[in-house]
Structure formats: structure tokens, C-alpha cells
mmCIF file of C-alpha atoms and ligand atoms in Angstrom:
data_model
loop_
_atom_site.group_PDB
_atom_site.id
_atom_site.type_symbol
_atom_site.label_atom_id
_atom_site.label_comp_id
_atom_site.label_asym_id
_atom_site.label_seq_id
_atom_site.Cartn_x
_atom_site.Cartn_y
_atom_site.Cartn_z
ATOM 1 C CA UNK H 881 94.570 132.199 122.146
ATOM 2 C CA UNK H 882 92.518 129.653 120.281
ATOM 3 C CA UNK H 883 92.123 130.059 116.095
ATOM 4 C CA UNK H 884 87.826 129.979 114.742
ATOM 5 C CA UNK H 885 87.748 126.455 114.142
ATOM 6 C CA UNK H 886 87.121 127.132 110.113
ATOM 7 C CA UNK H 887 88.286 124.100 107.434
ATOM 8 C CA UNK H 888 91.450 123.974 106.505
ATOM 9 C CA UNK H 889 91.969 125.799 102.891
ATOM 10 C CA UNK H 890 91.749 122.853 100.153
ATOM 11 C CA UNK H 891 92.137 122.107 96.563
ATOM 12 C CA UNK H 892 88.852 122.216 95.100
ATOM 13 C CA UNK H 893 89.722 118.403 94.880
ATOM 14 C CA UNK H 894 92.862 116.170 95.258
ATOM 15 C CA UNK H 895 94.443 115.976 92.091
ATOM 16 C CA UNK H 896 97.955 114.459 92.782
ATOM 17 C CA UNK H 897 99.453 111.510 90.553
ATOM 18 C CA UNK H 898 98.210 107.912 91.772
ATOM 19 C CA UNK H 899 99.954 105.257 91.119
ATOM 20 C CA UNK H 900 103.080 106.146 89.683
ATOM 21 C CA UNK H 901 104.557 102.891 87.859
ATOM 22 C CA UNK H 902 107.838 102.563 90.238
ATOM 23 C CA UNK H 903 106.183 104.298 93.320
ATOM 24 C CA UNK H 904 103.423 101.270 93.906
ATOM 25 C CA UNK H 905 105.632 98.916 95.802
ATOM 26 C CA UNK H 906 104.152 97.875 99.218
ATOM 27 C CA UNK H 907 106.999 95.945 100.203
ATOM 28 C CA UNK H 908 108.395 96.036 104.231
ATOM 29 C CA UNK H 909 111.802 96.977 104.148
ATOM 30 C CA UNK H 910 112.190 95.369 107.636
ATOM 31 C CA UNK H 911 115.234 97.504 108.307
ATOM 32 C CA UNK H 912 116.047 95.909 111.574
ATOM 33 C CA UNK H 913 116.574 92.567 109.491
ATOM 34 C CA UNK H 914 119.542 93.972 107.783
ATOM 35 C CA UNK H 915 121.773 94.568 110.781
ATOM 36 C CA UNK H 916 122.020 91.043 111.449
ATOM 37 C CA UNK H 917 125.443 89.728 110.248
ATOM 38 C CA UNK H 918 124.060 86.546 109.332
ATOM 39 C CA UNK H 919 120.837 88.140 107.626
ATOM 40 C CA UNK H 920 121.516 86.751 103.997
ATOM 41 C CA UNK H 921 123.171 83.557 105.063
ATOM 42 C CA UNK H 922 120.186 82.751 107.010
ATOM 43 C CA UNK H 923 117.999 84.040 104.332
ATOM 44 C CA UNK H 924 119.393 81.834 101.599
ATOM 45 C CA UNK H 925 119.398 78.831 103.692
ATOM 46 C CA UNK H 926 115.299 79.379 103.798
ATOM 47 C CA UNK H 927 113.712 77.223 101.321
ATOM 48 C CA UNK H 928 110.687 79.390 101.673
ATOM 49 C CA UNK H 929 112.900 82.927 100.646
ATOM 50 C CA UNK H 930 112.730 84.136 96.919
ATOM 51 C CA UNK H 931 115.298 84.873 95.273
ATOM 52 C CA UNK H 932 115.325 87.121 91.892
ATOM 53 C CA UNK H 933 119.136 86.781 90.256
ATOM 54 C CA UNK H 934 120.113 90.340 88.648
ATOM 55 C CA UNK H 935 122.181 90.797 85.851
ATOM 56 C CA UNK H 936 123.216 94.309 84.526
ATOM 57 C CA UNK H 937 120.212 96.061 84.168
ATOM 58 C CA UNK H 938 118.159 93.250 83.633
ATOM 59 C CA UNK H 939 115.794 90.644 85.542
ATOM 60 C CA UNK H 940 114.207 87.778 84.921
ATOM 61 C CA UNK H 941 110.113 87.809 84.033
ATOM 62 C CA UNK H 942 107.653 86.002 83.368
ATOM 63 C CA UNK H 943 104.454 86.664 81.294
ATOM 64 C CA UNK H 944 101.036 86.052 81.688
ATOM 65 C CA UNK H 945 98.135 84.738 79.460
ATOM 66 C CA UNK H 946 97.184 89.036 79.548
ATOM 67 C CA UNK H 947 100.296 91.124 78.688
ATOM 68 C CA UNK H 948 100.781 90.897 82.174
ATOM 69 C CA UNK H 949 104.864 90.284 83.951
ATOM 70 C CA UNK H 950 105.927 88.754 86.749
ATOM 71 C CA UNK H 951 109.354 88.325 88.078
ATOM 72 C CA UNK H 952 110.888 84.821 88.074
ATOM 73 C CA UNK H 953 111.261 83.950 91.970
ATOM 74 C CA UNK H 954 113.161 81.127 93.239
ATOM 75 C CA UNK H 955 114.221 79.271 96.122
ATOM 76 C CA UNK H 956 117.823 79.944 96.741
ATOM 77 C CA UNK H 957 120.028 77.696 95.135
ATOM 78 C CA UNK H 958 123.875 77.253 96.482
ATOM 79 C CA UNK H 959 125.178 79.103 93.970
ATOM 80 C CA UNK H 960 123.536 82.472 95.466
ATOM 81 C CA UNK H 961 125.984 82.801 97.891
ATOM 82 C CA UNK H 962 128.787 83.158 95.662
ATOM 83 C CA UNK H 963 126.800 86.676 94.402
ATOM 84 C CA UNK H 964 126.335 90.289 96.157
ATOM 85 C CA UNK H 965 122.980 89.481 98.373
ATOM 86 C CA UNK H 966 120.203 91.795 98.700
ATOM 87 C CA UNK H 967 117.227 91.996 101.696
ATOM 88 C CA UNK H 968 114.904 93.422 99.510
ATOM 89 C CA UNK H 969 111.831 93.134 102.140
ATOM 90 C CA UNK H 970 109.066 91.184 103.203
ATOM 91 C CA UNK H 971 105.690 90.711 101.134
ATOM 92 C CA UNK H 972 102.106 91.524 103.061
ATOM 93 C CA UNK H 973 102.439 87.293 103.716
ATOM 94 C CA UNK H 974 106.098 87.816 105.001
ATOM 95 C CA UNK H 975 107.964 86.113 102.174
ATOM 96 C CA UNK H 976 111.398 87.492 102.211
ATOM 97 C CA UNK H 977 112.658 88.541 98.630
ATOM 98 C CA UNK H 978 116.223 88.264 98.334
ATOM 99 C CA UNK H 979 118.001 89.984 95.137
ATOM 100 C CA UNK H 980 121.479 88.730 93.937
ATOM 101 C CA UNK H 981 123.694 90.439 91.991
ATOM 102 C CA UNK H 982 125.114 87.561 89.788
ATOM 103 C CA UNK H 983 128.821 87.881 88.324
ATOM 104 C CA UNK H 984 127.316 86.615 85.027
ATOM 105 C CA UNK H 985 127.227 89.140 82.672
ATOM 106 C CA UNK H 986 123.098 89.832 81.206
ATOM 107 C CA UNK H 987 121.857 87.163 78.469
ATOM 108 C CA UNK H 988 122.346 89.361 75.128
ATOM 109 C CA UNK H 989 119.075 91.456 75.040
ATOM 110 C CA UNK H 990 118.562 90.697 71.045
ATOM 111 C CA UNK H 991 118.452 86.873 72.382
ATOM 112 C CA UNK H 992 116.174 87.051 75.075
ATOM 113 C CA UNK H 993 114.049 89.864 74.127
ATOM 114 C CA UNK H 994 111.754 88.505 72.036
ATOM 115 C CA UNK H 995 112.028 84.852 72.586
ATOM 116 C CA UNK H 996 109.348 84.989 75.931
ATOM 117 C CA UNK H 997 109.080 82.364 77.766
ATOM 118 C CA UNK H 998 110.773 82.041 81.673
ATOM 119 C CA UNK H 999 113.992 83.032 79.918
ATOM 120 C CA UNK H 1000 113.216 86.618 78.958
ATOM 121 C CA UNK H 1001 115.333 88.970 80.743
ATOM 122 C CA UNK H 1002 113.666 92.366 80.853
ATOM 123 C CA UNK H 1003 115.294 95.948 82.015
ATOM 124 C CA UNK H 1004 112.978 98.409 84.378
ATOM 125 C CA UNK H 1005 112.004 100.544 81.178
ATOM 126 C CA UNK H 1006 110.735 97.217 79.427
ATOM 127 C CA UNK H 1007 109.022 95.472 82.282
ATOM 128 C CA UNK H 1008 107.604 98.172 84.847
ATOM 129 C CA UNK H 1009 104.445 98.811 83.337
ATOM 130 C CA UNK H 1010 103.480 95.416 83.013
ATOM 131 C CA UNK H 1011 105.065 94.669 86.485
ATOM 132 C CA UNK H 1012 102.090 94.040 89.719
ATOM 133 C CA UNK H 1013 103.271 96.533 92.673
ATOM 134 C CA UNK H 1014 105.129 93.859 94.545
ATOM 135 C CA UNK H 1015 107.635 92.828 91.702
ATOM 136 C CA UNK H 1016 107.923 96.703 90.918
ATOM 137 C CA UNK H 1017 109.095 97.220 94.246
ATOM 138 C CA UNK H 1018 111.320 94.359 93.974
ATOM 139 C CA UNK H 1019 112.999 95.279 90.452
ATOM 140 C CA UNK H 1020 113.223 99.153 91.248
ATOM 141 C CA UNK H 1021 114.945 98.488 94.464
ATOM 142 C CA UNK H 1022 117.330 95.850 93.166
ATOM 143 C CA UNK H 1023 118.367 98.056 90.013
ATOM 144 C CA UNK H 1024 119.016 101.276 92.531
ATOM 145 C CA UNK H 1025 121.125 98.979 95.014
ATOM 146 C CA UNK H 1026 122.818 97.384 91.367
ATOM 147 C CA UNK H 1027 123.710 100.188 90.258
ATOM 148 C CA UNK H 1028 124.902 101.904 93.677
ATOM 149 C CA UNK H 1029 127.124 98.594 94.306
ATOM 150 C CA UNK H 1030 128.735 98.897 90.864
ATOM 151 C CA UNK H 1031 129.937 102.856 91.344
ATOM 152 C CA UNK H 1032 130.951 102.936 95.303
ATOM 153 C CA UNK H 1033 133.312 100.177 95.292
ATOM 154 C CA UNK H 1034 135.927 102.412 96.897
ATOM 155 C CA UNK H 1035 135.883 105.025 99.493
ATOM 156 C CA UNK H 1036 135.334 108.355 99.593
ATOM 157 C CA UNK H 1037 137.371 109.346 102.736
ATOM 158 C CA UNK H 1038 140.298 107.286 101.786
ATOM 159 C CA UNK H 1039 140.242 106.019 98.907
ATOM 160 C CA UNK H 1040 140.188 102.448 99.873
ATOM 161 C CA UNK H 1041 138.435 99.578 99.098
ATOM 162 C CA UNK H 1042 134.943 98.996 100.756
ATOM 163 C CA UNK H 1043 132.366 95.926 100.911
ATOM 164 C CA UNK H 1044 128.804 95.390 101.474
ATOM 165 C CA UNK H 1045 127.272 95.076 104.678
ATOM 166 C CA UNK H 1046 123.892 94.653 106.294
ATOM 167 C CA UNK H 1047 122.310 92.950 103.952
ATOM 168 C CA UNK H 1048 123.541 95.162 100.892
ATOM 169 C CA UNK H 1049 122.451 98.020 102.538
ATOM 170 C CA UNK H 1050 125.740 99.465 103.339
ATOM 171 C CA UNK H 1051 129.204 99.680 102.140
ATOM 172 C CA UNK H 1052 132.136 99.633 104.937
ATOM 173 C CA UNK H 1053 135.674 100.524 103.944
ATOM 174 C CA UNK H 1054 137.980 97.976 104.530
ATOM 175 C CA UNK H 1055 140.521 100.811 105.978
ATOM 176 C CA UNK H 1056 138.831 103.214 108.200
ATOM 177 C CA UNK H 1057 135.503 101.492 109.122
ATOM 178 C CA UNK H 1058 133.288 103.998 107.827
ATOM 179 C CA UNK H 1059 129.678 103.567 106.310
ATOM 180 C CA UNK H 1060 128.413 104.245 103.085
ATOM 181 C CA UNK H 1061 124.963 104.150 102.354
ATOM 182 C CA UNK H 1062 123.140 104.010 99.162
ATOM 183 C CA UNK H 1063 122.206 107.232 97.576
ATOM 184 C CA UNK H 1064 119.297 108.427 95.624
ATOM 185 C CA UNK H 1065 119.291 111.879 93.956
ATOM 186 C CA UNK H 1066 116.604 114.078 93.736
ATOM 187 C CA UNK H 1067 115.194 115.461 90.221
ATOM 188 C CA UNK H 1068 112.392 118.084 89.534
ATOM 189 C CA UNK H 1069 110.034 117.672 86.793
ATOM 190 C CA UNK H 1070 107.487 119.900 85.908
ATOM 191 C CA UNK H 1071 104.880 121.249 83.642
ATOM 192 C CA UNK H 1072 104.368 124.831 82.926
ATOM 193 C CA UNK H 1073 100.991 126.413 82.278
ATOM 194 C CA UNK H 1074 100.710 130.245 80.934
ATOM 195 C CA UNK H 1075 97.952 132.522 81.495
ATOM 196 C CA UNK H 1076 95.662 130.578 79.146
ATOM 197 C CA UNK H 1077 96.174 126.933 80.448
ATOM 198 C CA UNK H 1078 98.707 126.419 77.180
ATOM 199 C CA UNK H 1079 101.127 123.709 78.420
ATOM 200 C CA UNK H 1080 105.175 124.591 77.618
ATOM 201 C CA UNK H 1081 106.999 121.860 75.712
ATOM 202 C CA UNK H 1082 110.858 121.465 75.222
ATOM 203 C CA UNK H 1083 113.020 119.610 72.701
ATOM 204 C CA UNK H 1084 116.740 118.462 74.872
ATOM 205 C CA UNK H 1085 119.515 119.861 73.346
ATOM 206 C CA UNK H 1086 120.676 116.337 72.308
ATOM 207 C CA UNK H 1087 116.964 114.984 71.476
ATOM 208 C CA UNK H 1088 115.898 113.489 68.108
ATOM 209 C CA UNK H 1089 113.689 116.028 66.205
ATOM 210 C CA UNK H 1090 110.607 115.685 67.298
ATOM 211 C CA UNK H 1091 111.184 114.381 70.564
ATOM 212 C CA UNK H 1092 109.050 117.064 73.329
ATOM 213 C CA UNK H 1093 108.444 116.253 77.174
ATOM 214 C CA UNK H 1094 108.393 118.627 80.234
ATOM 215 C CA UNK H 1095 111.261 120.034 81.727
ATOM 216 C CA UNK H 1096 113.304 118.932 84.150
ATOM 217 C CA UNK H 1097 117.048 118.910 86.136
ATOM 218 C CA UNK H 1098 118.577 117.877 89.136
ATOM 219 C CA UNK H 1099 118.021 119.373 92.361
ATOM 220 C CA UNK H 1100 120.562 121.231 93.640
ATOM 221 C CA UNK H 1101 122.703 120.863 96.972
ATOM 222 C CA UNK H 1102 121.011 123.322 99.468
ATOM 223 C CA UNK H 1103 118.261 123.420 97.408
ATOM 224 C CA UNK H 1104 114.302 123.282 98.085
ATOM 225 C CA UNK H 1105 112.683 121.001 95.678
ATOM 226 C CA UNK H 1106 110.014 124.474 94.817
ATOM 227 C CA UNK H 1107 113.394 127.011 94.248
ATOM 228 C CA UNK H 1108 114.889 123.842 91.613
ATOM 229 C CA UNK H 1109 111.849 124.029 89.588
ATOM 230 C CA UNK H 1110 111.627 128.334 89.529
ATOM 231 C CA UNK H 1111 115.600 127.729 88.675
ATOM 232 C CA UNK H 1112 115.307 125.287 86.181
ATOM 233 C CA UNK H 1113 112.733 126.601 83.952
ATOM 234 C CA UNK H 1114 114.344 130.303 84.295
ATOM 235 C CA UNK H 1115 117.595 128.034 82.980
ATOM 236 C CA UNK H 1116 116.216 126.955 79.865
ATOM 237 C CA UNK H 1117 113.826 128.784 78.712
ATOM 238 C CA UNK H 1118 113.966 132.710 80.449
ATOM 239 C CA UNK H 1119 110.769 132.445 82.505
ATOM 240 C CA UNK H 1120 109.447 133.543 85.545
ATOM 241 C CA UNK H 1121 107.345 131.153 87.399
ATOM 242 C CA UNK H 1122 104.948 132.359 90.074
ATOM 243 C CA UNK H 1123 104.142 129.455 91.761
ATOM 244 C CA UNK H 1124 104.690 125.531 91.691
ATOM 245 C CA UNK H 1125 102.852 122.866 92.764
ATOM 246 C CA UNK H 1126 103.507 119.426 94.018
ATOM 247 C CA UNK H 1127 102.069 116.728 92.092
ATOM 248 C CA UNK H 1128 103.492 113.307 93.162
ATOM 249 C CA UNK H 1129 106.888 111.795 92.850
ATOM 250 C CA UNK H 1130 108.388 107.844 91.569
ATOM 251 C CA UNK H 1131 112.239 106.604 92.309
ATOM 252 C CA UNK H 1132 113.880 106.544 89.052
ATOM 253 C CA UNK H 1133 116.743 103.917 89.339
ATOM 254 C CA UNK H 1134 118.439 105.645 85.647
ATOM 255 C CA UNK H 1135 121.033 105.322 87.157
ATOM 256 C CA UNK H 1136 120.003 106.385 91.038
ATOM 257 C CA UNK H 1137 117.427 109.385 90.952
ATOM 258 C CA UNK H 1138 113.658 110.170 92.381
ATOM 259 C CA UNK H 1139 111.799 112.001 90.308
ATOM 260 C CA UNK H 1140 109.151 114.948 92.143
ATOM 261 C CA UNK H 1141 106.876 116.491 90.067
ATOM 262 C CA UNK H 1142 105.219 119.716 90.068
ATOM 263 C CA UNK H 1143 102.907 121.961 88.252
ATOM 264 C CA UNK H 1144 104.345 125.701 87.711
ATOM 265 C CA UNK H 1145 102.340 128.488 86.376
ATOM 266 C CA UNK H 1146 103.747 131.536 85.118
ATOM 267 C CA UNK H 1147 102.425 134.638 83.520
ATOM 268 C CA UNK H 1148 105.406 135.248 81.146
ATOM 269 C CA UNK H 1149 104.712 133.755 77.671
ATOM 270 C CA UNK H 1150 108.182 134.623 75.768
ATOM 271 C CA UNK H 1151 110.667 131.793 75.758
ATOM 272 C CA UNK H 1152 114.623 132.235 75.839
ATOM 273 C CA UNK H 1153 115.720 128.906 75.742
ATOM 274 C CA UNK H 1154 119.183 128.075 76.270
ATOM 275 C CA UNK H 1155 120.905 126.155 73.230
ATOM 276 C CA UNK H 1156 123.424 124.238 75.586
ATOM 277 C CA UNK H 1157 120.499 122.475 76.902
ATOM 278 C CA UNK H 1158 116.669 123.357 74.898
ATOM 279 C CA UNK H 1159 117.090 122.695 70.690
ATOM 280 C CA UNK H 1160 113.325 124.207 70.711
ATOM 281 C CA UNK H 1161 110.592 125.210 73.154
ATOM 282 C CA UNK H 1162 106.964 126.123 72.637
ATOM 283 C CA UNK H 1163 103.308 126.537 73.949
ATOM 284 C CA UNK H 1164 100.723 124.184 73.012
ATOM 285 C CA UNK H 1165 96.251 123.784 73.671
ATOM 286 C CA UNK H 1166 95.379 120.822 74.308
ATOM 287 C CA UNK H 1167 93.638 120.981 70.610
ATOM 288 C CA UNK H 1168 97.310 121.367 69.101
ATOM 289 C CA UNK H 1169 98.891 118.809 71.276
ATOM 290 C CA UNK H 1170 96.763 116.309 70.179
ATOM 291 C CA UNK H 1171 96.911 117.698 66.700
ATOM 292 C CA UNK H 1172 101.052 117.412 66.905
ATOM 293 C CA UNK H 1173 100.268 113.954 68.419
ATOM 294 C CA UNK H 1174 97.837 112.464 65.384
ATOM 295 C CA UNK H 1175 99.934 113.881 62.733
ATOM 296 C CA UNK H 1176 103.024 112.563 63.954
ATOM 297 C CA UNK H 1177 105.261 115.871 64.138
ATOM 298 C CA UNK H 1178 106.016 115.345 67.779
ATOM 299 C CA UNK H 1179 105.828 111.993 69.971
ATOM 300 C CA UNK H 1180 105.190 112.417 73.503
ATOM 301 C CA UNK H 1181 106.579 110.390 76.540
ATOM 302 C CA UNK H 1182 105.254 106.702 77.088
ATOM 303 C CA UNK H 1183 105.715 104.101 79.541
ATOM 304 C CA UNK H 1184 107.022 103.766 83.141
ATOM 305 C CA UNK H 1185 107.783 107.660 83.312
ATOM 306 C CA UNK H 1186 106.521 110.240 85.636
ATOM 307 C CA UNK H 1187 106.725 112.894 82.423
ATOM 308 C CA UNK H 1188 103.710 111.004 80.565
ATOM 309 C CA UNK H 1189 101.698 111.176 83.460
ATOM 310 C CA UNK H 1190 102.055 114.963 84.169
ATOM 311 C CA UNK H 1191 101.519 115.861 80.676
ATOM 312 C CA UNK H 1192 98.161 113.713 80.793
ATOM 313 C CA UNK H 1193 97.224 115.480 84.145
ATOM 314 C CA UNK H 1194 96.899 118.549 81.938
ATOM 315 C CA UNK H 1195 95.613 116.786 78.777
ATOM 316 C CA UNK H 1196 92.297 115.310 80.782
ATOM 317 C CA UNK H 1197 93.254 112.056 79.338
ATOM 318 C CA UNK H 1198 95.672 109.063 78.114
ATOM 319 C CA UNK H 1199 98.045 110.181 75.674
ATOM 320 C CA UNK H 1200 97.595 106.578 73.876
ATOM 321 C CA UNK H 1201 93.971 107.819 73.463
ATOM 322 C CA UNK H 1202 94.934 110.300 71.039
ATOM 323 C CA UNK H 1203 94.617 109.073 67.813
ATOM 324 C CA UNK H 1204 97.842 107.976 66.011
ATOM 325 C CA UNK H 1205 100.011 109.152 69.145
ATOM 326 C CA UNK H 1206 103.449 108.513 68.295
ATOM 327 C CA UNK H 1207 104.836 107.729 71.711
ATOM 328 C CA UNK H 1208 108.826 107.286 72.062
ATOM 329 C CA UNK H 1209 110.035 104.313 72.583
ATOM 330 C CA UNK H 1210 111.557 103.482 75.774
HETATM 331 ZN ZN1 ZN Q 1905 138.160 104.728 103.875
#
């Protein structure tokens, strides 16, 4: 039996976030690379490899005559090999980009923060914006390996010790053989519109005053990403959602999440937050939330984060266009 051959239902248009700061990378992961015993060994004895060094949280940038970063990128240098080595992928010209996790601790951030130059050792929330997509890709993807290497050092079957493999891909413990691979866990985050477009805001439990984004919370396992968001905002604030919407989603290395975004609607307009985890929830127009904005009773997220861009998908605009935004500081 064949279907009328009618359109596919639409969108009226295709509204999902672009560009997400940490989701623009464009890097080849070249997977197959990594299985090669030798992979960073070889890599490292390629004068044409780059290598980025990573300390803590922090890498190494560079800025331009504009505003604009770049990561500092070597040639390998001997003393590379005495660090954890990365395969952090090949660039559209098939430069391979090779992160090492130094055992120097990072450069005190008071020091190099605000002296410029090629010194300057930035973290993710500092640098991303400013970052091209490439050296986005490459500082997300080092920090969530970092910070996966620095937590799984021993195994979860046994207990035992494990150590990297393929390329820093994988852990192996030293006892029983068995793989560990990096994890990444998954995070809703999502606006909710009432009946008359008003957008809800919440105040964390542990948030400055002032201090509103959208909510949020881990997904859950055996969980669909849609069910996390109607669970979640019933959690902390009492509300019904009757549908959610998927808007666009950005890895979120803090310490190892992805963040997926949606837009929920609901047609129940009475909040019940719960103190353990909302100080204060409310609706806002557009009119007041740029009103709240200019007159500096709430600041609104800023930077690299997926929660400024979903609360300007409902604005219609930046929220540094408001006048005398007070954005929070990242
Ligand atoms: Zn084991």
C-alpha cells in the first residue's frame, strides 16, 4: 500500500541553535588512528604534528590584533613524551593535533591572566568564545579527556590500577584487561513558555541573588532526553509540561557533560518550586526581561553557554543588546 505522496509536516521554519560555541569543531577524529600502539610515538616524532600542552583546566592562547584567540600549537618537543598523549584529530589539511597532559601544575591564573601575550593560559569558560571552530574542538576535547584521565585512574571491576591506551582514548586495567572508555553525561536544559509566550526563570538554590537562567538537570539512567525535561521542571517548580522541543545541543566538558536543549510549553502558570534546589522562580515578557536586565535586578547567562542562547531564541535578540545587561561572569 503506497502513502499520497504529500510534504512531510514542517516547522513553519528551522529554528534550531547554530553554532553553539563548543559544538563548532570540524575536526576528524580519525578513530582508526588510535588503535595503533605506536600512534603517539609516531605522532610526536612528526615535526609537522601540533602539539597543545594542557595544564589543569587551562591551555595555552594566543590573541589576535581583534579580540580574537588562538591556541598556541607546537611541534613536539622531547619532553612530550614524558606527558599523557592525546590524538585529538586531523584538521580539513590533515595536520594531526596532539594534546598532552603535562605533570606541571597550571601557571597561577592571577599571573597569566591578564599579562597576554603567548604566555596567557586560558580555561574553556575564558577562551571559547573567542576560540575559531578548530581550536574549540581542540580545547573542548582535551579538557573532557583531562578531566576523564584525572577521575578513572582505577578500575571499576576490580579496583585496580588502569592506564591509557589508544591514543588516550581508552583506559585498560592493569589486572583484568578490561576497557574503559571516556564518558560524557547527558544534561537537559530547557526553556518554558506558558500560555502567553511568558518565559519561566529560576534562581538555584545555592545562586547569588539575582542570578536567573533556565532550568536544567541531569538525565537520568533509562531515561529519554523528552521524559528528563517533563521530570525536571515538574521537580522544581510543580508544572506540567505538554510538550518539549529539541533545540540543539554543545558538549560541556564542566567536568564531562553534553548539554541538549529544548523548548517546553506548558499551560499551567502556578509555580511550586522546590527549596532544596529553586531559591525563586517566576514568569517574565520579553518587555520585563529586558526591563530586569537594564535595571540590573537580575543578570542573565553570558558566554560559551548553551543557556544564553536559548533564552535569546525566545528574546528575538542578543542579550548584550539590551541596554545595561548585567551578564554573569563566567
Ligand atoms: Zn580491573
Amino acid at each position: 500500500m503506497t502513502t499520497p505522496s504529500t510534504p512531510a509536516t514542517r516547522e513553519p521554519h528551522d529554528d534550531r541553535l547554530r553554532d553553539l560555541a563548543l559544538a563548532r569543531s570540524g575536526l576528524d577524529r580519525v578513530a582508526q588512528e588510535r588503535m595503533r600502539p605506536s600512534a603517539i610515538d609516531d605522532l610526536l616524532g612528526d615535526p609537522a604534528t601540533r602539539v597543545v600542552e594542557v595544564r589543569g583546566e587551562r591551555l595555552p592562547v594566543r590573541a589576535g590584533n581583534h579580540g580574537e584567540l588562538t591556541l598556541r600549537l607546537r611541534p613536539p618537543a622531547e619532553a612530550d613524551r614524558a606527558g599523557l598523549g592525546l590524538h585529538l584529530g586531523r584538521g580539513t589539511d590533515g595536520t594531526a593535533y596532539v594534546g598532552v597532559l603535562a605533570s606541571e601544575p597550571a601557571p597561577d591564573p592571577e599571573a597569566t591572566a591578564t599579562t597576554g601575550g603567548p604566555d596567557t593560559w586560558l580555561t574553556l569558560r575564558q577562551a571559547g568564545e573567542a576560540l575559531g571552530a578548530r581550536d574549540a574542538g581542540l580545547f573542548t576535547t582535551a579538557l573532557a579527556l583531562a578531566n576523564w584521565h584525572s577521575t578513572h585512574r582505577h578500575c571499576p571491576r576490580c579496583g585496580a590500577e588502569t592506564e591509557p591506551s589508544q591514543a588516550g582514548w581508552v583506559r585498560r586495567c592493569v589486572r583484568d584487561g578490561s576497557e574503559h572508555y571516556p564518558r560524557t553525561d547527558p544534561a537537559v536544559i530547557m526553556s518554558v513558555l506558558d500560555p502567553d509566550d511568558r518565559l519561566l526563570l529560576g534562581r538555584g538554590a545555592h545562586w547569588p541573588e539575582g542570578r536567573f537562567s533556565v532550568l536544567a538537570g541531569f538525565v537520568e539512567p533509562g531515561e529519554s532526553f523528552e521524559a528528563a525535561v517533563a521530570r525536571e521542571v515538574a521537580e522544581e517548580v510543580g508544572i506540567r509540561i505538554d510538550d518539549a522541543r529539541y533545540l540543539g545541543n554543545q558538549p560541556w566538558p564542566f567536568p564531562s557533560s553534553i548539554m541538549v536543549g529544548y523548548v517546553a510549553t506548558t499551560s499551567e502558570t502556578e509555580l511550586r518550586p522546590d527549596p532544596a534546589e529553586i531559591a525563586e522562580a517566576r514568569w517574565v515578557t520579553r518587555a520585563e526581561y529586558r526591563a530586569l536586565l537594564s535595571s540590573k535586578v537580575i543578570r542573565t547567562p553570558s558566554g560559551i553557554s548553551i543557556a544564553k542562547r536559548i533564552i535569546e531564541h525566545w528574546l528575538g535578540s542578543t542579550v548584550e543588546s539590551v541596554a545595561g545587561a548585567s551578564v554573569i561572569d563566567r
